[in-house]
Every structure is written in structure tokens, then in C-alpha cells.
mmCIF file of C-alpha atoms in Angstrom:
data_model
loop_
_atom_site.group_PDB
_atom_site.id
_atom_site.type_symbol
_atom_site.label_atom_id
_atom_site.label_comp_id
_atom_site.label_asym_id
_atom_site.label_seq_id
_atom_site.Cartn_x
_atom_site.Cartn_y
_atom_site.Cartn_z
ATOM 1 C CA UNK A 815 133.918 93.630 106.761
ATOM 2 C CA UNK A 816 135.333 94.876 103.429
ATOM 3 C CA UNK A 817 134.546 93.151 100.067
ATOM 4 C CA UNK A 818 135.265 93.724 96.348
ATOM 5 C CA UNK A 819 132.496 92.449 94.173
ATOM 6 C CA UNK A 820 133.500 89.172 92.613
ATOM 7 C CA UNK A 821 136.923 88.916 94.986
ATOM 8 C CA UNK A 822 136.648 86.304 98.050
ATOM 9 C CA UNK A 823 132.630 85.547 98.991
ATOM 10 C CA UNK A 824 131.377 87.197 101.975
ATOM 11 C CA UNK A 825 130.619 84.989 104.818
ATOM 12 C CA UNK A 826 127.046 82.567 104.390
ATOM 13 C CA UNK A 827 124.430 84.751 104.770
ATOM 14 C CA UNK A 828 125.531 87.529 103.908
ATOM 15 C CA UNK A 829 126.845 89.511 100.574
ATOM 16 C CA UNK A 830 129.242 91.785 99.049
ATOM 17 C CA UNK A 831 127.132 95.203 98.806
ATOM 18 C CA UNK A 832 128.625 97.309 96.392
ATOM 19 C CA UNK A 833 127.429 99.606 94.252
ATOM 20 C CA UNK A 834 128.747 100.089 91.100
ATOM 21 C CA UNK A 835 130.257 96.855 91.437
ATOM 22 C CA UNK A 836 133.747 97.545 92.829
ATOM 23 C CA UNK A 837 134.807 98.152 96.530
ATOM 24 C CA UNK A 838 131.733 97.125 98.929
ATOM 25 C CA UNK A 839 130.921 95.926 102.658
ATOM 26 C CA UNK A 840 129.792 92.559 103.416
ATOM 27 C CA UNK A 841 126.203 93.010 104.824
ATOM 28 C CA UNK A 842 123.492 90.502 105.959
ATOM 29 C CA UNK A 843 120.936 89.039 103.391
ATOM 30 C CA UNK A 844 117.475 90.012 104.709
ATOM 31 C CA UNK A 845 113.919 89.824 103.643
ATOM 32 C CA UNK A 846 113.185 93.683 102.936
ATOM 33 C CA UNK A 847 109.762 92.416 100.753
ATOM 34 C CA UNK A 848 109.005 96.208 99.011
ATOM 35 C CA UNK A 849 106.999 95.553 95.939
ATOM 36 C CA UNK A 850 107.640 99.224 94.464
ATOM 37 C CA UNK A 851 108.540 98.816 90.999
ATOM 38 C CA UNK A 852 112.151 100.914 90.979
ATOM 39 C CA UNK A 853 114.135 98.757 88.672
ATOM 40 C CA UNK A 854 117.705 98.680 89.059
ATOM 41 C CA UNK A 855 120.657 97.021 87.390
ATOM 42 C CA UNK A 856 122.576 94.188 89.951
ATOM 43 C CA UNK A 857 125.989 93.763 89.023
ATOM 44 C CA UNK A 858 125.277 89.800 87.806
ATOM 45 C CA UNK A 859 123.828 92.313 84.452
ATOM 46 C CA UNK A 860 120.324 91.048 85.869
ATOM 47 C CA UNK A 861 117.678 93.648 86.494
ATOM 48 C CA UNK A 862 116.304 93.465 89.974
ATOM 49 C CA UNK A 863 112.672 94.791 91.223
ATOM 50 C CA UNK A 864 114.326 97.808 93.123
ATOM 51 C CA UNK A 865 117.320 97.704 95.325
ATOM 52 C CA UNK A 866 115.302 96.193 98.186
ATOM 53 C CA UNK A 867 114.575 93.318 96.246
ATOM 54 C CA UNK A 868 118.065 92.971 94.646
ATOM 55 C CA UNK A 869 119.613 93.018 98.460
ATOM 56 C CA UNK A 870 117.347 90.057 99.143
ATOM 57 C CA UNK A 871 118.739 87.910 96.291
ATOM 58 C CA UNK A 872 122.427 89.261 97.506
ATOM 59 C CA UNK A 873 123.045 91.015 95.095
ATOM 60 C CA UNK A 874 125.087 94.758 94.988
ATOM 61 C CA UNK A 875 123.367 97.533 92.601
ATOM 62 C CA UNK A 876 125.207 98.170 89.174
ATOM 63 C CA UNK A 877 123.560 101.406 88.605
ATOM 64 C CA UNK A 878 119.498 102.151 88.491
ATOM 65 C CA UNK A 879 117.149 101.388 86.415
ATOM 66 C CA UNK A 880 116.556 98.211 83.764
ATOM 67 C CA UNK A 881 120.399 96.927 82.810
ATOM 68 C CA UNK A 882 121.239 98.020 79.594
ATOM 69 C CA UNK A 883 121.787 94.729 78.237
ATOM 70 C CA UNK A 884 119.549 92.260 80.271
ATOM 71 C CA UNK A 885 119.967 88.909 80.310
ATOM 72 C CA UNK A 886 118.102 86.434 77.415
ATOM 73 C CA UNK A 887 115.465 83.639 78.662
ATOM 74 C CA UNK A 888 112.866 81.834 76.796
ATOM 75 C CA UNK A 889 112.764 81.942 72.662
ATOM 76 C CA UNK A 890 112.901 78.618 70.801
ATOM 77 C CA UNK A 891 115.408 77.015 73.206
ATOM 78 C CA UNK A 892 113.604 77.912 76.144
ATOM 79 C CA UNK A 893 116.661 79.299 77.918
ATOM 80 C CA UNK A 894 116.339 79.275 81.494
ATOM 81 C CA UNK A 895 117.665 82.424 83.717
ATOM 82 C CA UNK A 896 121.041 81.890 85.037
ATOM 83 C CA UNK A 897 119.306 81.112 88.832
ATOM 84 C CA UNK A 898 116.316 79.633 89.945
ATOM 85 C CA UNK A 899 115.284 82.520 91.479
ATOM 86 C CA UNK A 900 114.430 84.688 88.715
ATOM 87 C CA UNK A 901 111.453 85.068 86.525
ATOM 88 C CA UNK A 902 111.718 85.361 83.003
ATOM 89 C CA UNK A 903 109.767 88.466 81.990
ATOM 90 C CA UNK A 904 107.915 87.636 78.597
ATOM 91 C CA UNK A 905 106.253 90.928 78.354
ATOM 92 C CA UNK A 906 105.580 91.233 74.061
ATOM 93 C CA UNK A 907 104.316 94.931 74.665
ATOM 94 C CA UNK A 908 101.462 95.062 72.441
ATOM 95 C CA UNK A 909 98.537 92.595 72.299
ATOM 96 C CA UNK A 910 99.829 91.517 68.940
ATOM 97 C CA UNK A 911 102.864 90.506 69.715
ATOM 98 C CA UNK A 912 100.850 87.432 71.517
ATOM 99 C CA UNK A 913 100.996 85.651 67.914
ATOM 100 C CA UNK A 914 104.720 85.420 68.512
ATOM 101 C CA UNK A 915 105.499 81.893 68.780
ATOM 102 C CA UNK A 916 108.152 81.098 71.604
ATOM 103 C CA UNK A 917 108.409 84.353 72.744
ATOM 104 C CA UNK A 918 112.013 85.362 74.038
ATOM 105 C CA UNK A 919 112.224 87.384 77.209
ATOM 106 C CA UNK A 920 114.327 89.034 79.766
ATOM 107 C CA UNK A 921 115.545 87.715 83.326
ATOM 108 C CA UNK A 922 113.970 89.525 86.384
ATOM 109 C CA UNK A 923 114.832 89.911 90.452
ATOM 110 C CA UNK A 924 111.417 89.717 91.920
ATOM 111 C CA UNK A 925 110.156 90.592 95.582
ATOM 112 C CA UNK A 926 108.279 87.706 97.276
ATOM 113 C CA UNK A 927 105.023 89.526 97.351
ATOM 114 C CA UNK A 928 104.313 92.255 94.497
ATOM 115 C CA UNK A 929 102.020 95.764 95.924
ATOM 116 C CA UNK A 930 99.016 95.987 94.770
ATOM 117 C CA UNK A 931 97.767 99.797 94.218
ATOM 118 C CA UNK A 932 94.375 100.315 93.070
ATOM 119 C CA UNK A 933 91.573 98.214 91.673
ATOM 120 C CA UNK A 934 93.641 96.128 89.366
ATOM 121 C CA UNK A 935 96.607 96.091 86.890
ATOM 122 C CA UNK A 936 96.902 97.016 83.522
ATOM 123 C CA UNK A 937 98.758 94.266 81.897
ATOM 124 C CA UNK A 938 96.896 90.876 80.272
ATOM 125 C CA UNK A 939 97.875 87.121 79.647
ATOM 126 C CA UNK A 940 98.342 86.440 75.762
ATOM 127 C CA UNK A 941 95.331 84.131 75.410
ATOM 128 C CA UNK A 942 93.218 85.847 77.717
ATOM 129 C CA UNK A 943 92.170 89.231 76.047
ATOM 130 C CA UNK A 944 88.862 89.966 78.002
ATOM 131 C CA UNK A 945 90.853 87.813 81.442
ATOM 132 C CA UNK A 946 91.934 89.475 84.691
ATOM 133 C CA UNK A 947 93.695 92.565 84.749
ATOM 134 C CA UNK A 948 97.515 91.909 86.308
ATOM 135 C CA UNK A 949 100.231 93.979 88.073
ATOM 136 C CA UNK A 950 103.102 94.053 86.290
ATOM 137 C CA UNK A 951 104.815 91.992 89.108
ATOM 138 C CA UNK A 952 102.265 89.242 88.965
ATOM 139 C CA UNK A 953 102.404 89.089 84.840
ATOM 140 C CA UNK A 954 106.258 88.561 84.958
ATOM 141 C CA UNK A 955 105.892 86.226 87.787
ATOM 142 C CA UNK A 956 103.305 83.649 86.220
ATOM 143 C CA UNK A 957 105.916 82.790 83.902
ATOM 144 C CA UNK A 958 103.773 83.752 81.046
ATOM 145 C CA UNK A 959 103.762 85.873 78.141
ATOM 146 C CA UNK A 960 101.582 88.905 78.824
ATOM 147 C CA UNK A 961 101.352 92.508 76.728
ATOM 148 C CA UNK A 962 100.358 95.613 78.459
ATOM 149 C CA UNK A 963 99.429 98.213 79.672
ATOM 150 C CA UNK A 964 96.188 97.804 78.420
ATOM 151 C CA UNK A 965 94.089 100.569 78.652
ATOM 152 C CA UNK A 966 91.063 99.018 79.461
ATOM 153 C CA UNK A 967 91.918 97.415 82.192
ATOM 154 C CA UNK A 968 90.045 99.601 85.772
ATOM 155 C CA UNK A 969 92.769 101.216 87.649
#
């Protein structure tokens, strides 16, 4: 069935899949579940895990890679993301940055379960400087602020 992103909804269950955000084809929501990091840009201006991932929230691809202007969670207000099912991706870069009080961050797509590669991640809970290692999926989805990557961490 044809679509145009934001026209008439596709019918429940299902969304309007079209990249670049214009003319599309209602397709089925599914549970694809690949943990690959391959960010791309969904047309609600929110940055999605990889296309997989941004299918399963029903969502059609603006273009790849992180959107160029994401949308703002956290900071002194503690803004929520726009839906309950995305993360708010606190990630200060640098260890110092971990002094930042209210840290402001950026609103993610995530898959159910993140792929682990290797003996651990390389990004770290603020608080915890000698803690676990993380994968970047599992940092952004403990709802924390983390910094990263941190060298030290076995990979």
C-alpha cells in the first residue's frame, strides 16, 4: 500500500517506510533485533541504532548516520525524549566532563538487545572510573551519564 510520510497513518501494525521522508510503502513493524551500531537519521529528527532498529520503532530512514540536529533530553529540566521508547544518550565524551552537573543529552532508537563483540566495551559510568567496561549500547541504555572510549578498558 502506498504512503507519504506524515500523510494518512498506515494501518496498526504497520508503518509508512520511506526513506528520505517523502513517498513510501506501508510495511509491517517487526522485531529485526541487530545490535550493529550503523546510526541513521529517522525522519521524527531522532537518531536510530541502524535502520533495523529504526524499522522496529516504525520509523522510515531520513538519511544515514547520527541526525544532524538530534533531539535534546536531560540538562537541568530533565527533558524527557519525545517517546517512551527512547534512551537518552548522556555520553559527556571525556572522563571530565563527569563533573558536569545535569548533564544534557541526545535522544536514541535502541535495539532490544545490544551485540556484544569482544571481551568488553570501552565506555565507563561517571562515578565509576575503575567499574565495568560497557558497550556503547548498554552505556546509553542505563540511562546514565557515561564518557568513553576509554582506553583502558580490555577489548
Amino acid at each position: 500500500m502506498a504512503c507519504t510520510w506524515g500523510g494518512a497513518p498506515c494501518p496498526g501494525g504497520s508503518f509508512c517506510d520511506a526513506p528520505g521522508c517523502g513517498a513510501g510503502t506501508c510495511k509491517p513493524i517487526t522485531s529485526l533485533d541487530d545490535g550493529n551500531k550503523s546510526p541513521v537519521c529517522g525522519c521524527d529528527g531522532v537518531t536510530y541504532w541502524n535502520a533495523a532498529t529504526a524499522s522496529d520503532h516504525g520509523m522510515a530512514m531520513a538519511s544515514p548516520g547520527v541526525c544532524p540536529i538530534e533531539v535534546f533530553c536531560g540538562g537541568f529540566g530533565n527533558i524527557p525524549c519525545p517517546k517512551n521508547d527512547l534512551f537518552c544518550a548522556f555520553d559527556v565524551k571525556v572522563q571530565g566532563g563527569c563533573a558536569i552537573s545535569d548533564a544534557s543529552g541526545s535522544c536514541w532508537g535502541m535495539p532490544a538487545t545490544c551485540s556484544t563483540v569482544g571481551f568488553g566495551g570501552d565506555r565507563r559510568l561517571c562515578g565509576s572510573p575503575n567499574g565495568a567496561c560497557l558497550y556503547e549500547c548498554d552505556a546509553i541504555k542505563s540511562g546514565q551519564t557515561y564518557w568513553g572510549p576509554d582506553s583502558t578498558c580490555p577489548m
